[in-house]
Structures are given as C-alpha cells and as structure tokens.
C-alpha cells in the first residue's frame, strides 16, 4: 500500500499503507505474547515488551497525530495507522498474535485460519461462539459477509479501502453492491453464509495466501441494519474491546473500555482493554506531537512515523529520551521506478545504467541517515516481509554507484536505440519532505552518465492524475518516479503483486509504475499462489524479487526506519511488525 512518510499509510500504502502492513505471514515464527519483558533501553521495544503489565481498564491512553484519520470506518480506509487503530474497536476474521518479532497470523473472530479445499478454490471459516457487539447483540457470519460486501462492492459510497475480495472472489450475479442493490438477499456468489456461524469463500483461482487477506479491516462485521453508508464513520458499532464513543473530524476520536465484550469469545486474549479510555487528538502539528511526547503531554504518536528530523538529535543526545526510543524498520520501501514502456527505457541496457548509477549512500544521507531515515535497500522485499533474501544484483563499493558500468550500459543502449541524448522527467512528492533531496541526488547521478532529468514535484493527493495516470506519464515522458510502498497484508504477494505484475497496471490509479510485464514473474506468482508449503512459497517470492531486479524495473533505495518514542508511563509497548509501529491494542498506562 502507499504509505506517506508524513502521515499514516494509504497504500499503500501504501501502505498503506500501509496498510499499511508488512510482516511474517501465517508461517513465520513469532515470540507472540511470550516476548521478553524488557527494561527501558534504546531499541528494546523492537524485540521485547517494555513495561509489561497485566493491569486492565486503567487510566487514559493519549494519542496524537499530525494528520486526521482517513476514516474510522473499517471498510473505507487504506491508511496503515488507521488499521492499527481499528483493532481497538473492531475484530477481523484473522489477525496478528500479540508480541514483537516476525508476524504470526492467528484466528480472531474465526476459530482457526480456515480450511482450504483440495483444489484451492474454496475456503471455509467458522466463527467463535459468544462474540458480541458493544451493545450486547451477537455477531453473525452474515455481518462479516456484509462488511466485506459494502467495502469491496460498495465503492460508489466507500471509495478508499482495498478491494482484494472483489478481485479474488467469484461473482456470477453481477452484484452492484448494497448501496445500489437494496435487496438483502442479493450478494456476490463468492460469499456464502449457510448459517450464522459459518462463512464460505469461493475463489476465481487458487490462492494459498488467502488467510492473510482475512486480516484486512474490511472483514470486521457490520450489521446491515446499522450501516449508514457514507456516515457510518461517525459512530461505528464496536465489536472489539473498546466502545466507539465519538469522533469529531479534525479534532478527536474517543474510545472507552466496552462493558459487553465477551472475553470467552477471545481465547487468545487478543482484545484486552488495558486503558479505561483512549483519546486520539488529530491534526496536531508534528512539532507539537514531538514536544508532547518528550514532556509528558501525550503517550503515543498515532501516525507511527517517528519524530521529526529536527527532534532526532534531541532524543539521541539525551540518555533518558534515547532509552525511551525505538528505531525499527517499518516495512516501507522507498524506491525509484523505471517505466519499461517509455523509450529508450524500454531497452534494458538503459535501465541497467540507472541501476548502476545511483549513489545509494548519498540517497541515504539525503533521506535522513541511518537512524530515523533508513537502511540502504538492495532488494524489493523489505527484511520484515516473507520471501526476503539478502542479495544485491548491482553491488558497488560502499553502495556509492559504479559510473564506469553505468556509462558502458548507457553507451550500449544509445547505440541500439540510435540516440545521442536522453532526456526524461522524474516524479516525486512535494509534500514528502525527504523526497526532494533524494530527487536531487538521482538527478545528479543520472546527469553524470548523460541522462538529463527534469524534476516533476506534485502533492500525494495528485497521484492518480500524475504518476498514477498512464496518459500523463506518456504525454510528459515521465519514465522515472520516486515513491514508497508497504505490504497490504503480511506476505510476499501482499507486497509484490501490485508493483511488479500486470495487476498493478491501470490507465488510472496505477501502482506498477514500471509497467513491468514479465512472463517469468507472472509464472512464478501463479505457482506461488498454488503452493501450500509456506517455505516453498516464500522461496518463489524471493525469485520474483530477484527477477524484477534482473529486469531493472526499479531501484530499491531505502528500507525506512522511524525513531519513535514510548514515554515511561506507557505499558506493554512493543513494535508490531505488521504495521511498523507500536501495537495500539496492547498498550496501557501506569
């Protein structure tokens, strides 16, 4: 998912996300709730639980963020930080085990991770018994089905969320969604609810990662009778451990411990109200959030993006503050895309020239350095996503680039294409402060090998009419784009599919900005989706990663980090790899 670096993820979100979301998938090892109790020290929240406490429904947990929530509606958001918040007051069929370390999928509203048919086309889930909404009414399989239908087939009213179910499930009914088709009996053929405790999904093709998709917030139950469509965000009917009390757009979201949450329906103790109240103040300046975190004015940065660059030195230079900080890899890749359809970059030698030319060490410096900025990336998959294998197809001393190899490749390309000069345009986000200095580095690197680049800065909100529009890219010769991506859900497919396969190629709303179409990648992906052995499946994702770099379709530059603060009054603090930030539903206060 697209995941802006100054706000939460929109997917991706980037993510975003993201979901925003990345992590180890259903087969990864995980420390889970057994994560070691850790004393406050720098970076211990990445591998341990800081200030572990069993206290419940105590005090007020205060959050602040520099933007507003995209939506409080589980079916209408693509921001990873929103998805993290949603787990406080909603439940999905599948979720993530509590604890630091690689992500592990566990059942939530479902009794298990689902039963897949022999042909891989049908998945069946049974709901836990006794699950209720905050008003005490029972949660049914029909409610889960309706939540999926409204978010995936109701985008005429709820346009912001992902639509994987619409892509993956059969629909022979030409279902128009609940807001156009008011008949409660109508629904897509790919979802069946034979009784109140069973939901069955029929897929258009085998999909071994389907249980990962069930982590999406769109599987949160919504009773049809309570759905108010575009205004449902104003008062969501809670199914989690917290009651949705009120939400004032641009001001504040208020939650409180739910009096009717049935702990017996949550045998893994995934939903425990450790705070009596949660107050999330939005549209607070980033500088104010930093100051409040350092001086006791708030407990958590809800955006999860870390302190501002100007604040980093204050944190790292103060022993007390540094001991209250973590600097995790967030699962967000910043990279340069190379459009494989725009001449002369349809010639692989031109693209390889770009790969060799980029001085990633200079990019890292421009991005903010190793702390709070990120690690130099040499793969498409971040280290937190299944399928990641450390490799570097374009190694250079100190990651500073190799101009000799780059010039040799560009000379070969020019000769083949019968051109003497190469000019192009490069897009980047002007409202992502780190992107402009990175764009300047790339522009200088390519000038050194004879490629003239004009920078094209635009706002993130303009993505669909700029780099995400094929006509704009073609008309403006925009072969290059600096962007970022995070997984929609914790699997290699959740990260790779939309950026290196034809699934992400669209006339508008494009996410495969390289417009890469490689039969080898498509074949590997098709095999991966039919492969039930997780290790074998992850090995295929690693091959896809490598093949995309052999195609020189993109240049991975930075695996982002975020320097985050956890004040000493916060309990049960650890970094949830699925979102690359603190796990909000685990937090409490002393």
Coordinates of C-alpha atoms in Angstrom, one line a residue:
X1 CA 0.0 0.0 0.0
X2 CA 1.0 3.6 -0.4
X3 CA 2.4 4.9 2.8
X4 CA 3.1 8.6 3.0
X5 CA 6.1 9.4 5.3
X6 CA 4.4 12.4 6.9
X7 CA 1.2 10.7 7.7
X8 CA -0.3 7.3 8.1
X9 CA -0.3 4.9 5.2
X10 CA -2.7 4.9 2.4
X11 CA -1.4 2.1 0.4
X12 CA -0.2 1.8 0.4
X13 CA 0.1 2.2 1.4
X14 CA 1.0 2.4 0.6
X15 CA 0.5 1.2 2.8
X16 CA -0.8 1.7 3.0
X17 CA -0.1 1.8 3.5
X18 CA 0.3 0.7 4.7
X19 CA -1.5 -0.5 5.0
X20 CA -0.5 -0.4 5.9
X21 CA 1.1 -3.8 6.8
X22 CA 4.1 -6.0 6.4
X23 CA 5.4 -8.9 8.3
X24 CA 6.0 -12.6 8.5
X25 CA 2.7 -14.2 7.3
X26 CA 1.0 -17.2 8.7
X27 CA 4.0 -19.4 8.8
X28 CA 6.6 -17.1 10.4
X29 CA 8.0 -17.8 13.9
X30 CA 6.9 -15.3 16.5
X31 CA 7.6 -14.5 20.0
X32 CA 4.0 -13.6 20.5
X33 CA 2.8 -12.8 24.0
X34 CA 5.9 -14.6 25.3
X35 CA 8.0 -11.7 24.1
X36 CA 10.6 -10.9 26.9
X37 CA 9.8 -8.3 29.4
X38 CA 12.3 -5.5 28.8
X39 CA 13.6 -2.7 30.8
X40 CA 13.5 0.7 29.1
X41 CA 16.5 1.0 26.8
X42 CA 17.2 2.1 23.3
X43 CA 15.5 -0.2 20.7
X44 CA 14.4 -2.9 23.1
X45 CA 10.8 -2.4 22.0
X46 CA 11.7 -4.0 18.7
X47 CA 12.4 -7.3 20.3
X48 CA 10.8 -7.2 23.7
X49 CA 7.8 -5.9 25.6
X50 CA 8.6 -2.8 27.6
X51 CA 6.9 -2.2 31.0
X52 CA 4.8 -5.4 30.7
X53 CA 1.7 -5.2 32.8
X54 CA -1.5 -7.2 33.3
X55 CA -3.4 -4.2 34.6
X56 CA -6.7 -3.6 32.7
X57 CA -9.2 -0.8 32.2
X58 CA -7.0 1.7 34.0
X59 CA -6.3 5.3 33.2
X60 CA -6.4 7.2 29.9
X61 CA -4.1 6.4 26.9
X62 CA -3.5 9.6 25.0
X63 CA -2.6 9.6 21.3
X64 CA -1.8 12.5 18.9
X65 CA -1.1 12.6 15.2
X66 CA -0.2 15.3 12.7
X67 CA -2.9 14.4 10.3
X68 CA -6.5 13.2 10.6
X69 CA -7.7 9.7 10.3
X70 CA -8.6 8.9 6.7
X71 CA -11.7 7.2 8.1
X72 CA -12.8 5.4 11.3
X73 CA -15.0 3.1 9.1
X74 CA -13.3 -0.3 8.7
X75 CA -14.5 -0.5 5.1
X76 CA -13.3 2.9 3.9
X77 CA -9.6 3.4 4.8
X78 CA -6.2 2.4 3.3
X79 CA -4.1 4.0 6.0
X80 CA -1.9 1.6 8.0
X81 CA -2.1 3.7 11.2
X82 CA -5.9 3.7 10.8
X83 CA -5.9 -0.1 10.5
X84 CA -3.9 -0.2 13.7
X85 CA -6.5 2.0 15.5
X86 CA -9.4 -0.1 14.1
X87 CA -8.2 -3.2 16.0
X88 CA -9.1 -1.3 19.2
X89 CA -12.8 -1.3 18.4
X90 CA -13.3 -3.9 15.7
X91 CA -12.4 -7.6 15.2
X92 CA -11.4 -9.2 11.9
X93 CA -11.6 -12.9 11.0
X94 CA -7.9 -13.3 11.3
X95 CA -5.3 -11.0 13.0
X96 CA -1.8 -10.9 14.3
X97 CA -0.5 -12.5 17.5
X98 CA 0.5 -10.1 20.2
X99 CA 4.2 -9.6 20.7
X100 CA 7.3 -8.3 18.9
X101 CA 9.2 -10.0 16.2
X102 CA 8.1 -11.7 13.0
X103 CA 4.4 -11.6 12.4
X104 CA 2.3 -14.7 13.1
X105 CA -1.3 -15.0 11.9
X106 CA -3.9 -16.2 14.4
X107 CA -7.7 -16.5 14.3
X108 CA -9.7 -13.7 15.8
X109 CA -13.5 -13.9 15.0
X110 CA -12.7 -17.2 13.3
X111 CA -12.0 -20.4 15.2
X112 CA -8.9 -21.2 13.1
X113 CA -7.1 -20.0 10.0
X114 CA -9.6 -21.6 7.7
X115 CA -10.0 -24.8 5.7
X116 CA -8.9 -24.8 2.1
X117 CA -10.4 -27.2 -0.4
X118 CA -8.2 -29.6 -2.3
X119 CA -8.4 -27.5 -5.5
X120 CA -7.6 -24.4 -3.5
X121 CA -10.8 -22.6 -4.7
X122 CA -12.9 -22.7 -1.5
X123 CA -12.1 -21.5 2.0
X124 CA -14.4 -22.1 5.0
X125 CA -14.3 -20.3 8.3
X126 CA -16.3 -20.9 11.4
X127 CA -17.0 -18.0 13.9
X128 CA -16.2 -18.3 17.6
X129 CA -19.2 -18.6 19.8
X130 CA -20.4 -15.8 22.0
X131 CA -18.8 -12.8 20.1
X132 CA -21.0 -9.7 20.6
X133 CA -21.0 -6.1 19.7
X134 CA -20.7 -3.4 22.3
X135 CA -24.5 -3.2 22.6
X136 CA -24.6 -6.9 23.5
X137 CA -26.1 -8.1 20.2
X138 CA -24.5 -11.2 18.7
X139 CA -22.0 -11.1 15.8
X140 CA -23.0 -13.3 12.9
X141 CA -21.4 -14.7 9.7
X142 CA -23.9 -12.6 7.8
X143 CA -22.5 -9.4 9.4
X144 CA -19.0 -10.4 8.4
X145 CA -20.1 -11.1 4.8
X146 CA -21.9 -7.7 4.7
X147 CA -18.8 -5.9 5.9
X148 CA -16.9 -7.4 3.0
X149 CA -19.6 -6.7 0.5
X150 CA -20.0 -3.0 1.5
X151 CA -16.2 -2.3 1.4
X152 CA -15.5 -4.2 -1.8
X153 CA -18.7 -3.8 -3.9
X154 CA -19.8 -0.5 -2.3
X155 CA -17.1 1.7 -3.5
X156 CA -19.6 4.1 -5.0
X157 CA -20.1 5.2 -1.4
X158 CA -16.9 3.9 0.3
X159 CA -14.1 4.6 -2.2
X160 CA -11.0 4.4 0.0
X161 CA -10.4 0.8 1.0
X162 CA -8.7 -2.1 -0.8
X163 CA -10.8 -4.4 -3.0
X164 CA -9.0 -7.7 -2.9
X165 CA -12.2 -9.7 -2.2
X166 CA -13.8 -8.2 -5.4
X167 CA -10.7 -9.4 -7.3
X168 CA -10.4 -12.8 -5.7
X169 CA -14.0 -14.0 -5.3
X170 CA -16.4 -15.3 -7.9
X171 CA -19.3 -13.1 -8.8
X172 CA -21.7 -14.6 -11.3
X173 CA -24.5 -12.3 -10.1
X174 CA -23.1 -9.0 -11.3
X175 CA -23.7 -7.7 -7.8
X176 CA -23.9 -3.9 -7.7
X177 CA -23.2 -3.5 -4.0
X178 CA -25.5 -2.8 -1.1
X179 CA -26.0 0.9 -1.8
X180 CA -27.2 0.3 -5.4
X181 CA -28.9 -3.0 -4.8
X182 CA -31.1 -2.7 -1.7
X183 CA -32.3 -6.4 -1.7
X184 CA -30.7 -8.0 1.4
X185 CA -30.9 -11.4 -0.4
X186 CA -28.5 -10.3 -3.2
X187 CA -24.8 -10.8 -2.8
X188 CA -21.8 -11.9 -4.8
X189 CA -21.7 -15.6 -5.5
X190 CA -18.3 -15.9 -4.0
X191 CA -19.6 -15.4 -0.4
X192 CA -21.9 -17.9 1.3
X193 CA -23.2 -18.0 4.8
X194 CA -25.0 -21.3 5.3
X195 CA -25.7 -20.4 8.9
X196 CA -24.9 -17.7 11.5
X197 CA -21.6 -19.2 12.4
X198 CA -20.1 -20.2 9.0
X199 CA -18.8 -18.2 6.1
X200 CA -17.5 -19.8 2.9
X201 CA -15.4 -18.0 0.2
X202 CA -15.3 -19.2 -3.4
X203 CA -12.2 -18.0 -5.3
X204 CA -11.7 -17.5 -9.0
X205 CA -8.2 -19.1 -8.8
X206 CA -6.2 -20.9 -6.1
X207 CA -4.8 -18.5 -3.6
X208 CA -2.6 -20.1 -0.8
X209 CA -2.2 -16.7 1.0
X210 CA -6.0 -16.1 1.3
X211 CA -5.9 -16.3 5.1
X212 CA -3.5 -13.2 5.0
X213 CA -6.3 -11.3 3.2
X214 CA -8.6 -12.1 6.1
X215 CA -6.6 -9.7 8.3
X216 CA -7.9 -6.7 6.4
X217 CA -10.2 -4.5 8.4
X218 CA -12.9 -5.0 5.8
X219 CA -13.6 -8.4 7.4
X220 CA -14.9 -6.5 10.5
X221 CA -18.6 -7.3 11.0
X222 CA -21.1 -4.6 10.2
X223 CA -24.9 -5.3 10.7
X224 CA -26.8 -4.3 7.6
X225 CA -29.5 -2.6 9.7
X226 CA -26.8 -0.3 11.4
X227 CA -25.0 0.7 8.3
X228 CA -25.4 4.4 7.4
X229 CA -23.1 4.2 4.4
X230 CA -21.0 7.3 4.0
X231 CA -21.7 8.5 7.5
X232 CA -21.1 5.2 9.3
X233 CA -17.7 6.6 10.4
X234 CA -19.5 8.9 12.8
X235 CA -20.5 6.1 15.1
X236 CA -19.1 2.6 14.3
X237 CA -20.8 -0.3 16.1
X238 CA -17.9 -1.7 18.0
X239 CA -17.0 -5.4 18.0
X240 CA -13.7 -5.1 19.9
X241 CA -12.6 -4.4 23.4
X242 CA -13.3 -0.7 23.2
X243 CA -16.6 1.1 22.6
X244 CA -16.6 3.8 19.8
X245 CA -17.8 6.8 21.8
X246 CA -17.4 9.8 19.5
X247 CA -15.4 11.1 16.6
X248 CA -15.1 14.8 15.7
X249 CA -13.4 15.1 12.3
X250 CA -10.3 17.1 12.5
X251 CA -10.3 17.1 16.3
X252 CA -10.6 13.9 18.3
X253 CA -11.6 10.2 18.5
X254 CA -12.8 8.9 21.9
X255 CA -13.0 5.3 22.9
X256 CA -13.7 3.6 26.2
X257 CA -13.5 0.0 27.6
X258 CA -16.5 -1.9 26.4
X259 CA -18.7 -3.3 29.2
X260 CA -20.2 -6.0 27.0
X261 CA -17.1 -7.5 25.4
X262 CA -17.2 -11.3 25.9
X263 CA -13.7 -12.4 26.9
X264 CA -14.7 -16.0 26.5
X265 CA -15.0 -15.4 22.7
X266 CA -11.4 -14.3 22.7
X267 CA -9.4 -17.3 24.0
X268 CA -6.1 -15.9 22.8
X269 CA -6.7 -12.7 24.7
X270 CA -6.1 -10.5 21.6
X271 CA -8.5 -7.9 22.7
X272 CA -7.9 -6.7 26.3
X273 CA -8.9 -3.1 27.3
X274 CA -5.8 -2.1 29.3
X275 CA -6.9 1.5 29.4
X276 CA -10.2 2.8 30.6
X277 CA -10.3 5.5 28.0
X278 CA -8.4 6.2 24.8
X279 CA -8.3 9.8 23.4
X280 CA -6.8 10.4 19.9
X281 CA -6.2 14.0 19.1
X282 CA -5.8 14.6 15.4
X283 CA -4.4 17.4 13.2
X284 CA -1.8 18.4 15.8
X285 CA 1.4 19.8 14.3
X286 CA 4.2 17.3 14.0
X287 CA 6.4 19.6 16.1
X288 CA 3.8 19.7 18.9
X289 CA 3.5 15.9 18.9
X290 CA 7.2 15.6 19.4
X291 CA 7.3 18.1 22.2
X292 CA 4.3 16.4 23.9
X293 CA 5.9 13.0 23.7
X294 CA 9.1 14.4 25.2
X295 CA 7.5 16.4 28.0
X296 CA 4.5 14.2 29.1
X297 CA 1.8 15.8 27.1
X298 CA 0.8 12.6 25.2
X299 CA 1.7 8.9 25.2
X300 CA 1.8 7.8 21.6
X301 CA 2.3 9.2 18.1
X302 CA -0.7 7.7 16.4
X303 CA 0.8 8.3 12.9
X304 CA 3.7 6.0 13.7
X305 CA 6.1 8.0 11.5
X306 CA 8.6 8.8 14.2
X307 CA 9.9 12.1 15.5
X308 CA 10.8 14.9 13.0
X309 CA 14.4 15.2 11.8
X310 CA 14.9 18.3 13.9
X311 CA 13.9 16.3 17.0
X312 CA 16.1 13.3 16.4
X313 CA 19.3 15.0 17.8
X314 CA 17.4 16.0 21.0
X315 CA 16.3 12.4 21.5
X316 CA 19.6 10.7 20.7
X317 CA 21.6 13.3 22.7
X318 CA 19.6 12.8 25.9
X319 CA 20.3 9.5 27.6
X320 CA 16.8 9.4 29.2
X321 CA 15.0 10.1 26.0
X322 CA 17.1 7.7 24.0
X323 CA 16.3 4.9 26.4
X324 CA 12.6 5.6 25.6
X325 CA 13.1 5.3 21.9
X326 CA 12.9 2.6 19.2
X327 CA 14.1 2.8 15.6
X328 CA 12.5 -0.1 13.8
X329 CA 12.4 -1.0 10.1
X330 CA 8.9 0.0 9.2
X331 CA 8.4 -2.3 6.2
X332 CA 8.2 0.7 3.9
X333 CA 10.5 0.6 0.8
X334 CA 11.4 3.9 -0.9
X335 CA 12.4 3.2 -4.5
X336 CA 12.9 4.6 -8.0
X337 CA 10.6 3.2 -10.7
X338 CA 11.8 3.0 -14.3
X339 CA 9.0 2.8 -16.9
X340 CA 9.7 -0.1 -19.2
X341 CA 7.3 1.2 -21.9
X342 CA 8.8 4.7 -22.4
X343 CA 11.7 4.9 -24.9
X344 CA 14.6 4.5 -24.6
X345 CA 14.0 2.9 -21.2
X346 CA 12.2 0.0 -22.9
X347 CA 15.7 -1.0 -23.6
X348 CA 17.1 -3.0 -20.6
X349 CA 20.6 -1.6 -21.0
X350 CA 19.2 1.9 -20.3
X351 CA 17.5 0.7 -17.2
X352 CA 20.6 -1.2 -16.0
X353 CA 22.6 2.1 -16.5
X354 CA 20.2 3.7 -14.0
X355 CA 20.7 0.8 -11.6
X356 CA 24.5 1.1 -11.6
X357 CA 24.5 5.0 -11.5
X358 CA 22.5 5.6 -8.3
X359 CA 24.7 6.5 -5.3
X360 CA 22.6 4.9 -2.5
X361 CA 24.9 6.1 0.2
X362 CA 24.1 9.7 -0.9
X363 CA 20.4 8.9 -1.1
X364 CA 20.5 7.6 2.5
X365 CA 22.2 10.8 3.7
X366 CA 19.5 12.9 1.8
X367 CA 16.8 10.7 3.4
X368 CA 18.0 11.5 6.9
X369 CA 20.7 9.0 7.6
X370 CA 20.6 5.5 9.1
X371 CA 18.7 6.5 12.3
X372 CA 15.1 7.7 11.6
X373 CA 15.9 7.6 7.9
X374 CA 16.6 4.0 6.9
X375 CA 18.9 1.3 5.7
X376 CA 20.2 1.1 2.2
X377 CA 18.0 -1.3 0.3
X378 CA 19.2 -3.8 -2.3
X379 CA 16.0 -5.9 -2.7
X380 CA 12.4 -5.2 -3.5
X381 CA 11.1 -7.0 -0.4
X382 CA 11.9 -5.4 3.0
X383 CA 13.6 -7.6 5.6
X384 CA 10.3 -7.9 7.5
X385 CA 8.3 -9.5 4.7
X386 CA 8.2 -13.2 3.9
X387 CA 10.4 -14.1 0.9
X388 CA 13.1 -11.6 1.8
X389 CA 16.5 -13.0 1.0
X390 CA 19.5 -10.7 1.3
X391 CA 21.0 -10.2 -2.2
X392 CA 22.5 -7.4 -4.3
X393 CA 22.4 -7.7 -8.1
X394 CA 24.1 -4.3 -8.6
X395 CA 26.8 -4.3 -5.8
X396 CA 29.2 -1.3 -5.7
X397 CA 31.8 -0.3 -3.1
X398 CA 30.0 1.4 -0.2
X399 CA 26.8 1.5 -2.2
X400 CA 28.1 4.6 -4.0
X401 CA 27.3 3.5 -7.5
X402 CA 29.6 2.5 -10.4
X403 CA 29.7 5.1 -13.1
X404 CA 32.0 3.1 -15.3
X405 CA 29.5 0.2 -15.6
X406 CA 26.6 2.7 -15.9
X407 CA 28.3 4.5 -18.8
X408 CA 29.1 1.3 -20.5
X409 CA 25.4 0.3 -20.3
X410 CA 24.2 3.7 -21.5
X411 CA 26.6 3.6 -24.4
X412 CA 25.2 0.2 -25.5
X413 CA 21.6 1.5 -25.1
X414 CA 22.3 4.6 -27.2
X415 CA 23.9 2.6 -30.0
X416 CA 20.9 0.2 -30.1
X417 CA 18.3 3.0 -30.0
X418 CA 20.2 5.3 -32.3
X419 CA 20.1 8.2 -29.9
X420 CA 22.7 10.6 -28.8
X421 CA 20.9 12.4 -26.0
X422 CA 18.5 11.0 -23.4
X423 CA 16.1 13.2 -21.5
X424 CA 13.2 12.3 -19.3
X425 CA 11.0 13.5 -16.4
X426 CA 11.0 12.2 -12.8
X427 CA 8.0 12.5 -10.5
X428 CA 8.2 12.8 -6.7
X429 CA 6.0 14.0 -3.8
X430 CA 6.5 17.6 -2.7
X431 CA 4.6 17.0 0.5
X432 CA 7.0 14.3 1.5
X433 CA 9.9 16.4 2.8
X434 CA 12.6 13.7 2.2
X435 CA 11.7 13.2 -1.5
X436 CA 13.1 16.4 -2.9
X437 CA 16.6 15.9 -1.6
X438 CA 16.5 12.3 -2.9
X439 CA 15.3 13.5 -6.3
X440 CA 18.2 15.9 -6.4
X441 CA 20.7 13.1 -5.8
X442 CA 19.1 10.9 -8.5
X443 CA 19.1 13.9 -11.0
X444 CA 22.8 14.5 -10.3
X445 CA 23.7 10.8 -10.6
X446 CA 22.0 10.4 -13.9
X447 CA 23.5 13.6 -15.3
X448 CA 26.9 12.1 -14.7
X449 CA 26.1 9.3 -17.2
X450 CA 24.4 11.6 -19.8
X451 CA 20.7 11.3 -18.8
X452 CA 19.1 14.7 -18.4
X453 CA 16.3 14.6 -15.8
X454 CA 13.6 17.2 -15.2
X455 CA 12.0 17.0 -11.8
X456 CA 8.2 17.0 -11.5
X457 CA 7.1 17.5 -7.9
X458 CA 3.4 17.1 -7.1
X459 CA 1.3 16.5 -4.0
X460 CA 0.4 13.0 -2.8
X461 CA -3.3 13.8 -3.4
X462 CA -2.5 14.3 -7.1
X463 CA -1.0 10.8 -7.6
X464 CA -4.0 9.5 -9.6
X465 CA -3.7 12.2 -12.2
X466 CA 0.1 12.3 -12.3
X467 CA 2.4 9.3 -11.9
X468 CA -0.6 7.1 -11.5
X469 CA -2.1 8.1 -14.9
X470 CA -0.7 6.4 -18.0
X471 CA -1.7 9.2 -20.2
X472 CA 0.1 11.8 -18.1
X473 CA 3.2 9.7 -17.9
X474 CA 3.3 9.1 -21.6
X475 CA 2.5 12.7 -22.6
X476 CA 5.1 14.1 -20.2
X477 CA 7.8 11.5 -20.9
X478 CA 7.9 10.7 -17.1
X479 CA 9.9 7.5 -17.1
X480 CA 11.1 7.8 -13.5
X481 CA 9.2 8.1 -10.2
X482 CA 10.3 8.2 -6.6
X483 CA 7.7 6.6 -4.4
X484 CA 7.3 4.2 -1.4
X485 CA 5.4 1.0 -0.8
X486 CA 4.4 -1.2 2.1
X487 CA 2.6 -4.5 2.1
X488 CA -1.2 -4.6 2.3
X489 CA -1.0 -7.8 4.3
X490 CA 1.9 -9.8 5.6
X491 CA 3.0 -11.9 2.7
X492 CA 5.3 -11.7 -0.3
X493 CA 2.2 -11.4 -2.5
X494 CA 0.8 -8.6 -0.4
X495 CA 4.0 -6.6 -1.1
X496 CA 4.9 -7.6 -4.7
X497 CA 1.7 -8.2 -6.7
X498 CA 0.6 -4.6 -7.2
X499 CA 4.1 -3.3 -8.1
X500 CA 5.7 -5.9 -10.4
X501 CA 2.8 -7.7 -12.1
X502 CA 0.0 -6.7 -14.5
X503 CA -2.4 -6.5 -11.6
X504 CA -1.0 -3.1 -10.8
X505 CA -1.1 -1.7 -14.4
X506 CA -4.1 0.5 -14.9
X507 CA -5.0 3.5 -17.0
X508 CA -5.6 5.5 -13.8
X509 CA -4.8 4.5 -10.2
X510 CA -1.7 2.6 -11.4
X511 CA 0.7 1.2 -8.8
X512 CA 3.0 -0.8 -11.1
X513 CA 4.7 2.4 -12.2
X514 CA 7.3 0.4 -14.1
X515 CA 4.5 -1.1 -16.2
X516 CA 6.6 -4.3 -15.9
X517 CA 5.1 -7.3 -17.7
X518 CA 7.4 -10.2 -17.4
X519 CA 6.0 -13.7 -18.1
X520 CA 8.7 -15.2 -15.9
X521 CA 7.4 -13.2 -12.9
X522 CA 3.7 -13.9 -13.8
X523 CA 4.5 -17.7 -13.9
X524 CA 6.3 -17.6 -10.6
X525 CA 3.4 -15.7 -9.0
X526 CA 0.9 -18.1 -10.3
X527 CA 2.9 -21.0 -8.9
X528 CA 3.3 -19.3 -5.6
X529 CA -0.4 -18.8 -5.2
X530 CA -1.0 -22.5 -5.7
X531 CA 1.9 -23.6 -3.4
X532 CA 0.6 -24.5 0.1
X533 CA 4.0 -25.2 1.6
X534 CA 5.0 -21.8 3.1
X535 CA 8.8 -22.2 2.8
X536 CA 8.4 -23.1 -0.9
X537 CA 6.0 -20.2 -1.5
X538 CA 8.4 -17.7 0.2
X539 CA 11.2 -19.0 -2.0
X540 CA 9.2 -18.2 -5.0
X541 CA 8.6 -14.7 -3.8
X542 CA 12.3 -14.3 -3.4
X543 CA 12.7 -15.4 -7.0
X544 CA 10.2 -12.8 -8.1
X545 CA 12.1 -10.1 -6.2
X546 CA 15.3 -11.1 -8.0
X547 CA 13.7 -11.3 -11.4
X548 CA 12.2 -7.7 -11.1
X549 CA 15.8 -6.5 -10.4
X550 CA 17.2 -8.6 -13.3
X551 CA 14.6 -6.7 -15.4
X552 CA 16.0 -3.5 -13.9
X553 CA 12.4 -2.2 -13.5
X554 CA 13.0 -0.4 -10.2
X555 CA 15.9 0.7 -8.0
X556 CA 15.3 -0.1 -4.3
X557 CA 16.9 2.7 -2.3
X558 CA 15.8 2.8 1.4
X559 CA 14.2 0.4 3.8
X560 CA 12.7 3.1 6.0
X561 CA 13.1 3.4 9.8
X562 CA 11.2 5.6 12.2
X563 CA 12.6 6.9 15.5
X564 CA 9.6 6.5 17.8
X565 CA 9.2 7.5 21.5
X566 CA 7.4 5.4 24.2
X567 CA 7.1 7.6 27.4
X568 CA 7.8 5.7 30.7
X569 CA 4.2 5.7 31.8
X570 CA 3.2 3.6 28.8
X571 CA 2.9 -0.2 29.4
X572 CA 3.1 -3.2 27.1
X573 CA 5.0 -1.3 24.4
X574 CA 6.5 -3.1 21.5
X575 CA 6.7 -2.7 17.7
X576 CA 4.2 -4.7 15.8
X577 CA 5.9 -5.6 12.5
X578 CA 2.6 -5.8 10.7
X579 CA 2.3 -2.0 10.9
X580 CA 5.9 -1.0 11.7
X581 CA 4.7 0.9 14.8
X582 CA 3.6 0.3 18.4
X583 CA 0.7 -2.1 18.7
X584 CA -2.1 0.2 19.9
X585 CA -4.4 -2.6 21.1
X586 CA -1.7 -3.9 23.6
X587 CA -0.9 -0.6 25.2
X588 CA -1.9 0.6 28.7
X589 CA -0.7 3.3 31.1
X590 CA 0.6 3.2 34.6

